[in-house]
CSV table of C-alpha atoms in Angstrom, one decimal:
chain,number,residue,atom,x,y,z
A,30,MET,CA,-3.6,-15.7,7.8
A,31,SER,CA,-0.7,-15.1,10.4
A,32,ILE,CA,0.1,-11.6,11.9
A,33,ARG,CA,3.6,-12.1,10.2
A,34,THR,CA,1.9,-12.0,6.7
A,35,ALA,CA,-0.2,-9.1,7.4
A,36,PHE,CA,2.4,-7.3,9.4
A,37,PRO,CA,3.7,-5.1,5.9
A,38,ALA,CA,0.2,-4.0,5.3
A,39,LEU,CA,-0.6,-3.2,9.0
A,40,PHE,CA,2.9,-1.4,9.6
A,41,ALA,CA,2.3,0.8,6.4
A,42,ALA,CA,-1.1,1.6,7.9
A,43,LEU,CA,0.3,2.9,11.1
A,44,LEU,CA,3.2,4.9,9.6
A,45,PHE,CA,0.7,6.4,7.2
A,46,GLY,CA,-1.8,7.1,10.1
A,47,ALA,CA,1.0,8.8,12.1
A,48,SER,CA,1.9,11.0,9.3
A,49,THR,CA,-1.5,12.7,9.4
A,50,PRO,CA,-1.5,14.4,12.8
A,51,LEU,CA,2.3,15.1,12.3
A,52,ALA,CA,1.4,16.8,8.9
A,53,LYS,CA,-1.6,18.4,10.4
A,54,ALA,CA,0.9,20.4,12.8
A,55,LEU,CA,2.6,21.8,9.6
A,56,THR,CA,-0.6,23.0,7.9
A,57,GLY,CA,-0.3,26.4,9.6
A,58,PHE,CA,2.9,27.1,7.6
A,59,VAL,CA,2.5,25.5,4.3
A,60,THR,CA,-0.5,25.6,1.9
A,61,PRO,CA,-2.4,22.1,1.5
A,62,LEU,CA,-1.1,21.3,-2.0
A,63,LEU,CA,2.3,22.4,-1.2
A,64,LEU,CA,2.6,20.3,1.7
A,65,ALA,CA,1.4,17.4,-0.3
A,66,GLY,CA,4.2,17.9,-2.6
A,67,LEU,CA,6.9,18.3,0.2
A,68,LEU,CA,5.6,15.0,1.7
A,69,TYR,CA,5.8,13.2,-1.6
A,70,LEU,CA,9.2,14.7,-2.2
A,71,GLY,CA,10.4,13.6,1.5
A,72,SER,CA,9.1,10.0,0.2
A,73,GLY,CA,11.1,10.0,-3.1
A,74,VAL,CA,14.2,11.8,-2.0
A,75,GLY,CA,14.5,9.6,1.3
A,76,LEU,CA,14.1,6.4,-0.6
A,77,THR,CA,16.7,7.5,-3.3
A,78,LEU,CA,19.1,7.9,-0.5
A,79,VAL,CA,18.2,4.3,0.7
A,80,LEU,CA,18.5,2.8,-2.6
A,81,ALA,CA,21.8,4.5,-3.0
A,82,ILE,CA,23.2,3.2,0.1
A,83,ARG,CA,22.0,-0.3,-0.6
A,84,ARG,CA,23.7,-0.1,-3.9
A,85,ILE,CA,27.1,0.6,-2.3
A,86,TRP,CA,26.5,-2.2,-0.1
A,87,THR,CA,25.7,-4.6,-2.7
A,88,SER,CA,28.2,-6.2,-4.9
A,89,PRO,CA,28.4,-4.7,-8.5
A,90,GLY,CA,27.1,-6.6,-11.2
A,91,SER,CA,25.7,-9.4,-8.9
A,92,GLU,CA,22.1,-10.8,-9.6
A,93,SER,CA,20.7,-9.0,-6.5
A,94,ASP,CA,22.1,-5.8,-7.9
A,95,ARG,CA,19.8,-5.9,-10.8
A,96,SER,CA,16.6,-4.1,-9.5
A,97,GLY,CA,15.0,-2.6,-12.4
A,98,ILE,CA,11.3,-2.8,-13.4
A,99,PRO,CA,10.9,-5.2,-16.6
A,100,GLY,CA,9.8,-3.3,-19.8
A,101,ALA,CA,6.5,-5.1,-20.0
A,102,GLU,CA,5.4,-3.9,-16.6
A,103,VAL,CA,6.6,-0.3,-17.0
A,104,PRO,CA,3.2,0.6,-18.6
A,105,TRP,CA,1.4,-0.6,-15.3
A,106,LEU,CA,3.8,1.5,-13.2
A,107,ILE,CA,3.3,4.6,-15.3
A,108,GLY,CA,-0.4,4.0,-15.0
A,109,ALA,CA,-0.2,3.8,-11.4
A,110,ILE,CA,1.9,7.0,-10.9
A,111,LEU,CA,-0.3,9.0,-13.2
A,112,ALA,CA,-3.7,7.8,-11.3
A,113,GLY,CA,-2.5,8.0,-7.8
A,114,GLY,CA,0.5,10.5,-7.8
A,115,VAL,CA,-0.8,13.1,-10.2
A,116,ALA,CA,-4.6,13.1,-10.8
A,117,GLY,CA,-5.7,12.0,-7.3
A,118,PRO,CA,-4.0,14.9,-5.3
A,119,ALA,CA,-5.1,17.3,-7.8
A,120,LEU,CA,-8.7,16.1,-7.5
A,121,LEU,CA,-8.6,15.9,-4.0
A,122,MET,CA,-7.2,19.4,-3.4
A,123,THR,CA,-9.9,20.6,-6.0
A,124,GLY,CA,-12.5,19.0,-4.0
A,125,LEU,CA,-11.4,20.4,-0.5
A,126,VAL,CA,-11.9,24.1,-1.8
A,127,SER,CA,-15.9,23.4,-1.8
A,128,THR,CA,-16.0,20.5,0.8
A,129,ASN,CA,-16.0,20.8,4.5
A,130,ALA,CA,-13.4,18.7,6.3
A,131,ALA,CA,-16.2,16.5,8.0
A,132,SER,CA,-17.6,15.4,4.6
A,133,ALA,CA,-14.2,14.9,3.0
A,134,SER,CA,-13.1,12.7,5.9
A,135,LEU,CA,-16.1,10.4,5.3
A,136,LEU,CA,-15.6,10.3,1.5
A,137,LEU,CA,-12.0,9.3,1.7
A,138,ASN,CA,-13.3,5.9,3.2
A,139,VAL,CA,-14.5,5.3,-0.3
A,140,GLU,CA,-10.9,4.5,-1.6
A,141,GLY,CA,-11.0,1.1,0.5
A,142,VAL,CA,-14.1,0.1,-1.1
A,143,LEU,CA,-13.3,1.1,-4.7
A,144,THR,CA,-9.9,-0.6,-4.2
A,145,ALA,CA,-11.7,-3.8,-3.2
A,146,VAL,CA,-14.3,-3.6,-5.9
A,147,ILE,CA,-11.9,-3.2,-8.7
A,148,ALA,CA,-9.8,-5.9,-7.5
A,149,TRP,CA,-12.7,-8.3,-7.2
A,150,LEU,CA,-14.5,-7.4,-10.4
A,151,VAL,CA,-12.0,-6.2,-12.8
A,152,PHE,CA,-8.9,-8.2,-11.9
A,153,LYS,CA,-10.9,-11.4,-10.6
A,154,GLU,CA,-9.2,-11.3,-7.1
A,155,ASN,CA,-10.9,-14.1,-4.8
A,156,ALA,CA,-12.6,-13.0,-1.7
A,157,ASP,CA,-15.0,-15.2,0.4
A,158,ARG,CA,-17.6,-14.1,2.7
A,159,GLN,CA,-15.3,-13.5,5.7
A,160,ILE,CA,-13.0,-11.1,3.7
A,161,VAL,CA,-16.0,-9.3,2.5
A,162,LEU,CA,-17.5,-8.9,6.1
A,163,GLY,CA,-14.1,-7.9,7.4
A,164,MET,CA,-13.9,-5.2,4.7
A,165,LEU,CA,-17.4,-3.8,5.8
A,166,ALA,CA,-16.6,-3.9,9.3
A,167,ILE,CA,-13.3,-1.8,8.6
A,168,VAL,CA,-15.0,0.7,6.5
A,169,ALA,CA,-17.9,1.0,8.7
A,170,GLY,CA,-15.2,1.6,11.6
A,171,GLY,CA,-13.6,4.4,9.1
A,172,LEU,CA,-17.0,6.2,8.5
A,173,LEU,CA,-17.9,6.0,12.2
A,174,LEU,CA,-14.3,7.4,13.2
A,175,SER,CA,-14.8,10.4,11.0
A,176,TRP,CA,-18.5,10.9,11.6
A,177,GLN,CA,-19.3,14.7,12.7
A,178,PRO,CA,-22.7,16.2,12.8
A,179,GLY,CA,-23.8,17.5,9.5
A,180,SER,CA,-21.2,15.7,7.8
A,181,LEU,CA,-23.6,14.4,5.0
A,182,GLN,CA,-23.9,17.9,3.6
A,183,MET,CA,-22.5,17.3,0.1
A,184,SER,CA,-21.2,19.7,-2.2
A,185,PRO,CA,-20.0,19.7,-5.9
A,186,GLY,CA,-16.5,19.2,-4.6
A,187,ALA,CA,-17.6,15.8,-3.2
A,188,LEU,CA,-17.5,14.3,-6.7
A,189,PHE,CA,-13.8,15.6,-7.1
A,190,ILE,CA,-12.9,13.7,-3.7
A,191,VAL,CA,-14.8,10.6,-4.8
A,192,GLY,CA,-12.8,10.8,-8.3
A,193,ALA,CA,-9.5,11.3,-6.0
A,194,CYS,CA,-10.5,7.9,-4.4
A,195,LEU,CA,-11.3,6.1,-7.7
A,196,CYS,CA,-7.8,7.2,-9.0
A,197,TRP,CA,-5.9,5.8,-5.8
A,198,ALA,CA,-8.2,2.8,-6.1
A,199,ILE,CA,-6.9,2.3,-9.6
A,200,ASP,CA,-3.4,3.1,-8.6
A,201,ASN,CA,-3.5,0.2,-5.8
A,202,ASN,CA,-4.6,-2.1,-8.4
A,203,LEU,CA,-2.2,-1.3,-11.0
A,204,THR,CA,0.7,-1.3,-8.6
A,205,ARG,CA,-0.2,-4.8,-7.7
A,206,LYS,CA,0.7,-5.8,-11.2
A,207,VAL,CA,4.4,-4.7,-10.7
A,208,SER,CA,4.5,-5.7,-6.8
A,209,SER,CA,6.9,-8.5,-7.4
A,210,ASN,CA,9.6,-5.9,-8.2
A,211,ASP,CA,11.7,-4.0,-5.8
A,212,ALA,CA,9.2,-2.3,-3.4
A,213,LEU,CA,11.7,0.4,-2.5
A,214,LEU,CA,12.3,1.3,-6.1
A,215,ILE,CA,8.4,1.3,-6.9
A,216,ALA,CA,7.8,3.6,-3.9
A,217,CYS,CA,10.7,5.9,-4.7
A,218,LEU,CA,9.5,6.4,-8.4
A,219,LYS,CA,6.1,7.2,-7.3
A,220,GLY,CA,7.1,9.7,-4.5
A,221,LEU,CA,9.4,11.6,-6.8
A,222,VAL,CA,7.1,11.9,-9.8
A,223,ALA,CA,4.0,12.8,-7.3
A,224,GLY,CA,6.3,15.2,-5.2
A,225,LEU,CA,7.5,17.1,-8.3
A,226,CYS,CA,4.0,17.5,-9.8
A,227,ASN,CA,2.3,18.6,-6.7
A,228,THR,CA,5.0,20.9,-5.5
A,229,GLY,CA,5.4,22.6,-9.1
A,230,LEU,CA,1.6,22.9,-9.3
A,231,ALA,CA,1.5,24.6,-6.0
A,232,LEU,CA,4.4,27.0,-6.7
A,233,MET,CA,2.6,28.0,-9.9
A,234,GLN,CA,-0.6,28.9,-8.0
A,235,GLY,CA,1.5,31.2,-5.7
A,236,ALA,CA,2.6,29.1,-2.8
A,237,VAL,CA,5.8,30.0,-1.2
A,238,LEU,CA,8.3,27.5,0.3
A,239,PRO,CA,8.1,27.7,4.1
A,240,SER,CA,11.5,27.9,6.1
A,241,MET,CA,14.3,25.3,6.0
A,242,GLY,CA,13.2,23.8,9.3
A,243,THR,CA,9.6,23.5,8.4
A,244,THR,CA,10.5,22.0,4.8
A,245,ALA,CA,13.0,19.6,6.5
A,246,GLU,CA,10.2,18.5,9.0
A,247,ALA,CA,7.7,18.0,6.0
A,248,LEU,CA,10.3,16.0,4.2
A,249,LEU,CA,11.0,13.7,7.0
A,250,VAL,CA,7.5,13.0,7.8
A,251,GLY,CA,6.9,12.1,4.0
A,252,PHE,CA,9.8,9.9,4.1
A,253,ALA,CA,8.4,7.8,7.0
A,254,GLY,CA,4.6,8.1,6.5
A,255,TYR,CA,4.4,8.3,2.7
A,256,GLY,CA,8.0,6.5,1.5
A,257,VAL,CA,8.5,3.7,4.0
A,258,SER,CA,4.7,3.3,4.4
A,259,LEU,CA,4.3,2.9,0.6
A,260,ALA,CA,7.4,0.5,0.2
A,261,LEU,CA,5.7,-1.7,3.1
A,262,PHE,CA,2.2,-1.6,1.1
A,263,VAL,CA,3.7,-2.8,-2.0
A,264,VAL,CA,5.1,-5.6,-0.1
A,265,GLY,CA,1.6,-6.0,1.2
A,266,LEU,CA,0.2,-6.4,-2.4
A,267,ARG,CA,2.8,-8.9,-3.0
A,268,VAL,CA,1.8,-11.3,-0.2
A,269,LEU,CA,-1.9,-10.6,0.3
A,270,GLY,CA,-3.4,-9.1,-2.9
A,271,THR,CA,-5.0,-5.9,-3.4
A,272,ALA,CA,-8.4,-6.1,-1.6
A,273,ARG,CA,-6.8,-7.4,1.6
A,274,THR,CA,-3.9,-5.1,1.7
A,275,GLY,CA,-6.4,-2.0,1.1
A,276,ALA,CA,-8.5,-3.3,3.9
A,277,TYR,CA,-5.7,-3.3,6.2
A,278,PHE,CA,-4.5,-0.1,5.0
A,279,SER,CA,-7.9,1.3,5.7
A,280,ILE,CA,-7.4,1.2,9.6
A,281,ALA,CA,-4.6,4.0,9.1
A,282,PRO,CA,-7.2,6.9,10.6
A,283,LEU,CA,-7.6,4.9,13.7
A,284,PHE,CA,-3.7,5.0,14.4
A,285,GLY,CA,-3.9,8.7,13.4
A,286,VAL,CA,-6.5,9.3,15.9
A,287,LEU,CA,-4.4,7.4,18.6
A,288,ILE,CA,-1.2,9.4,17.9
A,289,SER,CA,-3.5,12.6,17.9
A,290,PHE,CA,-4.5,11.9,21.4
A,291,VAL,CA,-0.9,11.6,22.3
A,292,ILE,CA,-0.1,15.0,20.8
A,293,TRP,CA,-3.3,16.7,21.8
A,294,PRO,CA,-4.5,14.9,24.9
A,295,GLU,CA,-8.2,14.2,25.4
A,296,VAL,CA,-10.9,12.0,26.4
A,297,PRO,CA,-11.9,9.4,23.4
A,298,SER,CA,-15.5,9.7,22.5
A,299,LEU,CA,-17.8,6.7,22.6
A,300,ALA,CA,-17.9,6.7,18.8
A,301,PHE,CA,-14.2,6.1,18.9
A,302,TRP,CA,-14.3,2.9,21.0
A,303,PHE,CA,-17.2,1.7,18.5
A,304,ALA,CA,-14.9,2.4,15.6
A,305,ALA,CA,-12.2,0.9,17.1
A,306,ALA,CA,-14.1,-2.2,17.9
A,307,LEU,CA,-15.3,-2.5,14.3
A,308,MET,CA,-11.8,-2.1,12.8
A,309,ALA,CA,-10.6,-4.8,15.2
A,310,LEU,CA,-13.4,-7.1,14.1
A,311,GLY,CA,-12.5,-6.4,10.4
A,312,VAL,CA,-8.9,-7.4,11.1
A,313,TRP,CA,-9.6,-10.5,13.2
A,314,LEU,CA,-11.8,-11.6,10.4
A,315,HIS,CA,-9.1,-11.2,7.9
A,316,LEU,CA,-6.4,-12.8,10.2
A,317,ARG,CA,-8.5,-16.0,10.7
A,318,GLU,CA,-9.0,-16.5,7.0
A,319,ARG,CA,-8.1,-19.9,5.7
A,320,HIS,CA,-8.4,-20.4,2.0
A,321,GLU,CA,-7.4,-23.7,0.7
A,322,HIS,CA,-8.2,-25.8,-2.5
A,323,GLU,CA,-6.3,-27.7,-5.2
A,324,HIS,CA,-4.9,-25.0,-7.8
A,325,THR,CA,-2.5,-25.0,-10.7
A,326,HIS,CA,0.5,-22.7,-11.1
A,327,GLU,CA,1.0,-21.7,-14.7
A,328,PRO,CA,4.7,-21.0,-15.9
A,329,LEU,CA,5.9,-17.9,-14.7
A,330,ALA,CA,9.3,-15.8,-15.0
A,331,HIS,CA,10.0,-13.0,-12.6
A,332,SER,CA,12.5,-11.3,-10.3
A,333,HIS,CA,11.6,-10.8,-6.4
A,334,SER,CA,13.2,-11.6,-3.0
A,335,HIS,CA,12.6,-15.2,-2.2
A,336,ARG,CA,13.6,-18.2,-0.2
A,337,HIS,CA,13.8,-21.7,-1.6
A,338,ASP,CA,10.3,-22.7,-0.4
A,339,GLU,CA,8.1,-25.2,-2.2
A,340,HIS,CA,7.4,-22.6,-5.0
A,341,HIS,CA,11.1,-21.9,-5.5
A,342,GLN,CA,12.8,-25.1,-6.4
A,343,HIS,CA,15.1,-23.9,-9.1
A,344,GLU,CA,18.7,-23.8,-10.1
A,345,HIS,CA,21.0,-20.9,-10.4
A,346,ASP,CA,23.0,-19.8,-13.5
A,347,PHE,CA,25.4,-17.6,-11.3
A,348,PRO,CA,27.6,-18.1,-8.5
A,349,TRP,CA,25.4,-18.3,-5.4
A,350,ASP,CA,26.6,-18.0,-1.9
A,351,GLY,CA,23.8,-19.7,-0.5
A,352,LYS,CA,22.3,-16.7,1.5
A,353,GLU,CA,18.6,-16.3,1.5
A,354,PRO,CA,16.4,-14.5,1.0
A,355,HIS,CA,18.0,-13.4,-2.3
A,356,ARG,CA,16.7,-11.7,-5.4
A,357,HIS,CA,17.3,-13.0,-9.1
A,358,TRP,CA,15.4,-13.6,-12.4
A,359,HIS,CA,13.8,-17.1,-12.2
A,360,LYS,CA,11.3,-19.4,-13.7
A,361,HIS,CA,8.3,-21.2,-12.1
A,362,GLU,CA,7.3,-24.6,-14.1
A,363,VAL,CA,3.7,-25.9,-14.0
A,364,MET,CA,2.7,-27.0,-10.6
A,365,VAL,CA,-0.5,-28.5,-9.2
A,366,HIS,CA,-1.0,-28.7,-5.4
A,367,LYS,CA,-3.0,-27.9,-2.4
A,368,HIS,CA,-2.5,-25.7,0.7
A,369,PRO,CA,-3.6,-22.5,2.4
A,370,HIS,CA,-2.9,-19.4,0.1
A,371,TYR,CA,-3.8,-15.9,-0.3
A,372,PRO,CA,-3.8,-14.1,-3.8
A,373,ASP,CA,-0.3,-13.1,-3.6
A,374,VAL,CA,2.3,-12.9,-6.5
A,375,HIS,CA,2.3,-16.8,-6.8
A,376,HIS,CA,-1.3,-17.5,-6.5
A,377,ARG,CA,-3.3,-15.1,-9.0
A,378,HIS,CA,-5.6,-17.7,-10.4
A,379,THR,CA,-9.3,-18.1,-11.2
A,380,HIS,CA,-11.7,-20.0,-9.0
C-alpha cells in the first residue's frame, strides 16, 4: 500500500486529532454536550458553504453536477447518521457523568476494535495476519497513550461509553456502504443532523450559548476537525475499506498529544514514546501490505469520481470534455483479473 493511498485516512486522523486540544481550550466556556453540538454544526454549515461554492463553479445540468445519494443507499446513510451522530454522542455524554476522564480515554479506544470486528465478521472484509497485527499495535499504542494510574476503575457509565463506541463502529461500517458517493455531501449531512440534535439537546438541558467569538471558534474547529476530517474519512473508506481506515484514524490521539505539546509545552513521558512507536509500527505494517490474487468483479453501477483506469473502461452517453478525474453514473461489466488491491469500492468480494 502506498502512502498516497493511505493519505486521506491519515490526514483525517491529523485534523481530528488537532481538534481535540483546540476544543479543550474551549471547554471552560461551553458545556461538553453543547460544544459537541457546535463542533458538528461547524462541520455541517462549513461543508454546506463548500458545496454551494462548488455548485456555482460547476456547469448546471452536467453529469458532474449530480451528486445526490441514490435512493437505494439512503437507508444506509440514515442508519449511519442515527448511530454515529445522534445515539453515539448522547451515550458518550451520559457515560461521562459517572466516569473519570482517564477511564473514558481508555474506553474510547474500543471504537477502532469494534469497527474492525464488525467489518471482518459482519461485512466479510478481508484481513490478513499483517493487518490484524497492525491494528493491534495501533490500539495498544492508543491504550498506552491514554493510560493513567487508576484508569481501570470502572463505573456504570463505562457501559454507556462502550455503547457510544459501538454506535460509532456501526456508523463507520454503514458509511462504507455509501462511500462511493460525494464525500462532502455525506459529511455535510452527518454534521448538520448531529449538530442540530446535540445542540438542541444541550439547550433543552439548560445550556447557554457562549459569546459570538467562542461560538465562531467552535464552529471553525468543527469545520476542520469534524467536517473536512470526516469527508477525508469517507474517501478513506472508499479506497481502503473500513478496518484499515479505522486503524489509521485510531492514531488521531497521537496527533492530538503532539499538538498539545506545542500549545502547552512539556517533556513527553516515556509512555508517550512507547505509544508512538507502537502506532508507527502498526502504520508501517499496514503500508507494507500486498494483497494479490485472481478475483472477479461482478456487474456494478454507481457514481463516483474516477479516472479511466483498468477498472473504468466505458463509453459516455453525454458530452465529455476529456478532463479527469470526473464523476458520472457508469457501469462495470464482469471482469476477472489479478493485481494488488484492497477492499475498496471496487473490491468488496469474498475470499
